Short mmCIF file of C-alpha atoms in Angstrom, two decimals:
data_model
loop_
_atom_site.label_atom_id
_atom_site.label_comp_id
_atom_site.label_asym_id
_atom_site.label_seq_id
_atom_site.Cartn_x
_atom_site.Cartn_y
_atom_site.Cartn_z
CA UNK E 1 17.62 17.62 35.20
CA UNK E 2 18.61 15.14 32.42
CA UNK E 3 18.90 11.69 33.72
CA UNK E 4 21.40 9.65 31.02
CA UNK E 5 22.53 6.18 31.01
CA UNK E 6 25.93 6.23 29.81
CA UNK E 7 25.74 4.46 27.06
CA UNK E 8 23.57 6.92 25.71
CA UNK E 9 25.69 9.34 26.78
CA UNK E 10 28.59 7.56 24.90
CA UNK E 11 27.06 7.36 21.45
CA UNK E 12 26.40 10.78 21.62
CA UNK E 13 29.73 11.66 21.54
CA UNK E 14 30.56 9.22 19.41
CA UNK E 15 27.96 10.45 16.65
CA UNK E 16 29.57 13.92 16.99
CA UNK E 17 32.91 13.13 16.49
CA UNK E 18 32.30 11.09 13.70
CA UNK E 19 30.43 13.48 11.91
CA UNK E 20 32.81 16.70 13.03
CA UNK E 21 33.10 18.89 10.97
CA UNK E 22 29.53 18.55 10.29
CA UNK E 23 27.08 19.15 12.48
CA UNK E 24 25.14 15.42 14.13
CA UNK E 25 21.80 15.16 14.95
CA UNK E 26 19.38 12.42 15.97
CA UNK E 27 16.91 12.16 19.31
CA UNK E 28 16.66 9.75 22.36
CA UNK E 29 12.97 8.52 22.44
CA UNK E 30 11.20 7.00 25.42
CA UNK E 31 8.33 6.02 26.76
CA UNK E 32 5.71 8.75 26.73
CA UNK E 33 5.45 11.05 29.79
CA UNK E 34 8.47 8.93 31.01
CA UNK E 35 10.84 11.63 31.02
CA UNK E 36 13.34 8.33 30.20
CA UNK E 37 15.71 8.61 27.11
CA UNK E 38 15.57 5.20 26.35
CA UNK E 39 16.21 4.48 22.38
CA UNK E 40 19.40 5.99 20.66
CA UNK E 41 18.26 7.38 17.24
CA UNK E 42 21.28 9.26 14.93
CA UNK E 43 19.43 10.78 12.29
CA UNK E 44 21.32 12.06 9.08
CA UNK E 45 22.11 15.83 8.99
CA UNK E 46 20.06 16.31 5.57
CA UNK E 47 22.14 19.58 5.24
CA UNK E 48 25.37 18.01 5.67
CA UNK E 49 26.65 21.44 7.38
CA UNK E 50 28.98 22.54 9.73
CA UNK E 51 26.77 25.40 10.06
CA UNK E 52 23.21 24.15 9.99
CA UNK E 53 21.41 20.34 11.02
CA UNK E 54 18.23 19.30 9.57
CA UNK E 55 16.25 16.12 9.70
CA UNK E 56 15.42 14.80 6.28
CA UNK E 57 11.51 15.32 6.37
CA UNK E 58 10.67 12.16 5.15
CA UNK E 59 13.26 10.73 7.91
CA UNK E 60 11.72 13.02 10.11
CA UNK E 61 8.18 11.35 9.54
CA UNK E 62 9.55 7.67 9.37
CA UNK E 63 10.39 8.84 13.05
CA UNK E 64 7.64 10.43 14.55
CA UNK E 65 5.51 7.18 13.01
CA UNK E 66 8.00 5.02 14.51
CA UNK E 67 7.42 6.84 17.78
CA UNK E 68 4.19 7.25 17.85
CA UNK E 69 3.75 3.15 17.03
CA UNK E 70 5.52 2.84 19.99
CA UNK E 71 3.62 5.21 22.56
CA UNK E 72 7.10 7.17 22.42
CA UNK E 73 8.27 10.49 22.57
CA UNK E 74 11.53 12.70 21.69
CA UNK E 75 12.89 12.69 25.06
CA UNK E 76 15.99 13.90 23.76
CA UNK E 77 16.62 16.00 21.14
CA UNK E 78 20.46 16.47 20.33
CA UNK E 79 23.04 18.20 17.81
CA UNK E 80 26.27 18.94 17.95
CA UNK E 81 28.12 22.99 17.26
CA UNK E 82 31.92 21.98 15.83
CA UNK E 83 33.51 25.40 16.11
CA UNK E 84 31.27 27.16 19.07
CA UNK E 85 30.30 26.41 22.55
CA UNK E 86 27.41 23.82 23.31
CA UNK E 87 24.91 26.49 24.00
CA UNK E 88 21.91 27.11 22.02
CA UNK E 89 22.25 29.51 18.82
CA UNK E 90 19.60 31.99 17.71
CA UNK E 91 18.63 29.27 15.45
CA UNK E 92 18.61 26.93 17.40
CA UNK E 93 16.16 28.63 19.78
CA UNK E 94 14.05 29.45 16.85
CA UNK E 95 13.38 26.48 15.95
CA UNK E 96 12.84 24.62 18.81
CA UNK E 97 9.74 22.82 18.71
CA UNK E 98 9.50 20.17 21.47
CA UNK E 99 8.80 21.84 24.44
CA UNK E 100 8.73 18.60 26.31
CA UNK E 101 12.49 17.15 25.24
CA UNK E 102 15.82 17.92 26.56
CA UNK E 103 17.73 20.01 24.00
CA UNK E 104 20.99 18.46 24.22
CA UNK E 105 24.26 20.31 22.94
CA UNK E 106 27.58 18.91 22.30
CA UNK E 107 30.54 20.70 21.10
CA UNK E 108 33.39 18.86 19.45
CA UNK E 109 35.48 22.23 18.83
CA UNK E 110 38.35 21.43 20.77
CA UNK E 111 39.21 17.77 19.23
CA UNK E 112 36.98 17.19 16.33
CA UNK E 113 37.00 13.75 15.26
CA UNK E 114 40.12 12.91 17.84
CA UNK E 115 39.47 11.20 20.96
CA UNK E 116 39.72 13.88 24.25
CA UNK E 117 36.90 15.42 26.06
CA UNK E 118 33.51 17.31 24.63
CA UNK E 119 31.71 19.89 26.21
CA UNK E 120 27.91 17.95 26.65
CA UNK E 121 25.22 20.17 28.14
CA UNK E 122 21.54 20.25 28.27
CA UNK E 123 18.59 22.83 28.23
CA UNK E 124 15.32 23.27 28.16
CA UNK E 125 13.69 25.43 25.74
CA UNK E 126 10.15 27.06 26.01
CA UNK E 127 8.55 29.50 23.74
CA UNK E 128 12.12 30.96 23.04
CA UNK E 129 13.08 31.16 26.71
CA UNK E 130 16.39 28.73 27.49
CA UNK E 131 16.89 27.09 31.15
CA UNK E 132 19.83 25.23 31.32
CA UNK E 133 19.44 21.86 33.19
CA UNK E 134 22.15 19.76 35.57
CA UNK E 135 23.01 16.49 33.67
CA UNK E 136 23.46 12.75 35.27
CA UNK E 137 24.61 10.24 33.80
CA UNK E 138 23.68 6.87 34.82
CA UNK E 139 25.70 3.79 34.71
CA UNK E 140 22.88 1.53 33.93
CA UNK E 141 20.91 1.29 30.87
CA UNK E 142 17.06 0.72 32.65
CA UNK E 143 15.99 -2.19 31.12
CA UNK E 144 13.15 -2.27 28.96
CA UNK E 145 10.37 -4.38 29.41
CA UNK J 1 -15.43 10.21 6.21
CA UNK J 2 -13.60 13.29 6.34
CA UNK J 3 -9.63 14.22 6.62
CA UNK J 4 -7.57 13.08 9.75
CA UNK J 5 -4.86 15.61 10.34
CA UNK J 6 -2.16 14.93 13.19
CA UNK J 7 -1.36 17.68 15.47
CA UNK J 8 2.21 17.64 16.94
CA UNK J 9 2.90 18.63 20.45
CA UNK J 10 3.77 22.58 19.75
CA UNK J 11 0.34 23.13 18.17
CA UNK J 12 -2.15 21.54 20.86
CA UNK J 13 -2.75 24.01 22.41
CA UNK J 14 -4.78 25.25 19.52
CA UNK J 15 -6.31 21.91 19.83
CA UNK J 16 -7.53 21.75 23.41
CA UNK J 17 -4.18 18.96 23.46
CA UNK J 18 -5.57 16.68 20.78
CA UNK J 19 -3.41 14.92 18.75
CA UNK J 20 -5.58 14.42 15.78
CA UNK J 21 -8.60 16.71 14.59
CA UNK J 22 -10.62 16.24 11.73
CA UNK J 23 -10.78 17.78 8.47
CA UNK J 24 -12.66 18.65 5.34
CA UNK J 25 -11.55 19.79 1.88
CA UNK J 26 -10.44 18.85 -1.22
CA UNK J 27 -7.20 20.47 -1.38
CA UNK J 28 -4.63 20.85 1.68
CA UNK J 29 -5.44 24.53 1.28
CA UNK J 30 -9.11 24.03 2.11
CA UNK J 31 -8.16 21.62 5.42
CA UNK J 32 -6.13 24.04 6.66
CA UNK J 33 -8.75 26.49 6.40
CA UNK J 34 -11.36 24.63 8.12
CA UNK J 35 -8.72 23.90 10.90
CA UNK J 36 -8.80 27.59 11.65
CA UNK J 37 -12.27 28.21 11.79
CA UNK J 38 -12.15 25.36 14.45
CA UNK J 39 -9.12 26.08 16.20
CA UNK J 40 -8.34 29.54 15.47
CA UNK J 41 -4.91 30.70 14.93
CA UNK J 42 -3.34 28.00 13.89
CA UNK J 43 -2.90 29.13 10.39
CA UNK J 44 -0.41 31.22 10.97
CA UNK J 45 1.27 28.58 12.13
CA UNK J 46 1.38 26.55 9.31
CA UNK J 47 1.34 29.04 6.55
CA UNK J 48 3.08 32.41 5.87
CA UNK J 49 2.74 34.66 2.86
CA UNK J 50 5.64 34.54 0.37
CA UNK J 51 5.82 37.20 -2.56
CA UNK J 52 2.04 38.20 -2.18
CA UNK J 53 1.29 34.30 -2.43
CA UNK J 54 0.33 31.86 0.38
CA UNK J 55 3.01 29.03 1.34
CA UNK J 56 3.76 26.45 3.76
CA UNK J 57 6.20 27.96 6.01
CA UNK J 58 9.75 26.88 5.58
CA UNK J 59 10.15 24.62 8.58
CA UNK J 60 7.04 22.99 8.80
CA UNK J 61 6.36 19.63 6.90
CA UNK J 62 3.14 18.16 6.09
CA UNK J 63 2.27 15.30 4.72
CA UNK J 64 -0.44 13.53 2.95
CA UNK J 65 -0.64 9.86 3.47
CA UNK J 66 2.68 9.87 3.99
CA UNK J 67 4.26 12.16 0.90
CA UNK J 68 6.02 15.36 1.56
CA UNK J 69 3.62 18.15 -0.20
CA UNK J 70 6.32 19.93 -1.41
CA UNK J 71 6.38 17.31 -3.75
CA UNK J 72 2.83 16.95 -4.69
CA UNK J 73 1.44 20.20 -4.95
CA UNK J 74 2.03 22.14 -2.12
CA UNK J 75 -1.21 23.55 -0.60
CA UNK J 76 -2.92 22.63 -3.85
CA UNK J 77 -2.66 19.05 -2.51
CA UNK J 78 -5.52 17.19 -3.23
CA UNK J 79 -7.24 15.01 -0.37
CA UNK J 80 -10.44 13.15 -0.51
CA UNK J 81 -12.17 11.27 2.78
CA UNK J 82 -10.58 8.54 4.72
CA UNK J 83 -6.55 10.38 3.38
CA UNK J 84 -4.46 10.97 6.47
CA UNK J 85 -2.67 14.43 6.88
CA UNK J 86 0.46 15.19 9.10
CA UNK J 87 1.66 18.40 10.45
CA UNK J 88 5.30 18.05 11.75
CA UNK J 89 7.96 20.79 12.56
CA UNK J 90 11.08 20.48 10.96
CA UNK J 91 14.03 19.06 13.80
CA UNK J 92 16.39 21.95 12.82
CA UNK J 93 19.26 24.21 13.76
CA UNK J 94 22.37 24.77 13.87
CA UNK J 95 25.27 26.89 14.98
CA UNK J 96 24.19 30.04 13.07
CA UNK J 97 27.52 31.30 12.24
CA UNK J 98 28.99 31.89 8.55
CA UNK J 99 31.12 29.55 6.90
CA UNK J 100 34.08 31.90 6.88
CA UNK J 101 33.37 33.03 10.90
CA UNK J 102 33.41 28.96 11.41
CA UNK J 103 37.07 29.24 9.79
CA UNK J 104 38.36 31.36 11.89
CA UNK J 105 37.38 29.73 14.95
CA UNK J 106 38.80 26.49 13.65
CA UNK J 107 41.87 28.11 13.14
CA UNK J 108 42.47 29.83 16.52
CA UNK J 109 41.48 26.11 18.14
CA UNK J 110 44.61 24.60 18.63
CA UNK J 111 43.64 20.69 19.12
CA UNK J 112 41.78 20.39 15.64
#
């Protein structure tokens, strides 16, 4: 199960919308082994693409630094799909390469960049093998020490 | 001494779950060979062939101390003792669909 504050949850959204018709991107890190997305990163789509989402790779390694600096981990690991459901693509499966992280999928194709609800769903993925997972979101950001 | 290279989580279980191994070579091309002979099969990982030629597969970056090779050389990187080397797979993806099969849904979605 993913365990989400909702402010988390929020920006999310907020980060797909915004970038609809584009694809969004970006991770939740936390401590490591925590299993708690604690730290809202958007990252830029370097392939600005309603089709395809990549981290720029020297983004990408700013990150994982970052991360690592801070004894962090990709807890979450989310993009949004602006014409299809939130389910993991061929692609997507592919290229998944976190085994530990929640794979988070939102789909803005019913409102794009207007207000109204997304579809926000969350999976596991494993050596191409795809287990989706209950979400809960939390009203309470845990405070960080 | 030698070449640290930095393992990420999908390849340590080449690495008995280290996160950093160490290297020798003077080019990238050399470290990744002597990763192999210690920690066989990871190679493949890291490097397909491409027209006959051996290349860094598409969605895996490395680094060396902290430049994208793609930019300095590729596997011919050079690297000398005490350089830093980082293996990280591209954060990638996407719906998988053609432009024109995204235009179609679009346009069968009423709210957009």
């Amino acid at each position: 199960m993913l365990r989400i504050d909702q402010a988390t949850y929020d920006a999310i959204v907020t980060h797909a919308k915004k970038d609809h018709p584009d694809e969004a991107c970006g991770v939740v890190a936390g401590p490591e082994g925590s299993d708690r997305p604690e730290r809202f990163i958007p990252m830029v789509n370097a392939a600005r693409s309603p089709t395809f989402y990549e981290f720029d790779p020297i983004d990408l390694l700013h990150l994982y630094k970052e991360m690592d600096a801070r004894d962090e981990e990709p807890v979450v690991v989310y993009h949004s799909h602006t014409a299809t459901e939130a389910y993991p693509s061929r692609t997507d499966i592919g290229l998944a390469s976190e085994p530990n992280a929640h794979y988070v999928l939102v789909s803005t194709r019913e409102h794009g960049n207007s207000a109204g609800p997304v579809e926000f769903r969350s999976y596991r993925i494993i050596d191409g093998e795809v287990t989706e997972e209950e979400v809960s979101v939390v009203d309470e950001a845990r405070s960080q020490a | 001494m030698a070449i640290e290279v930095r393992i990420p989580t999908i390849l340590r279980t080449y690495t008995g779950g280290e996160k950093a191994v160490t290297g020798e070579g003077d080019t990238l091309s050399q470290v990744i060979d002597h990763l192999e002979d210690n920690h066989p099969g990871i190679k493949d990982r890291l490097i397909e062939a491409k027209d006959g030629q051996s290349d860094l597969r598409r969605f895996v970056n490395v680094y060396v101390n902290d430049e994208d090779v793609r930019f300095t050389g590729g596997l011919g990187t050079s690297v000398t003792d005490g350089d830093q080397v980082v293996v990280l797979p591209a954060v990638a993806g996407g719906c998988g669909l053609s432009r024109a099969q995204l235009q179609t849904l679009w346009a069968s979605t009423a709210n957009v």
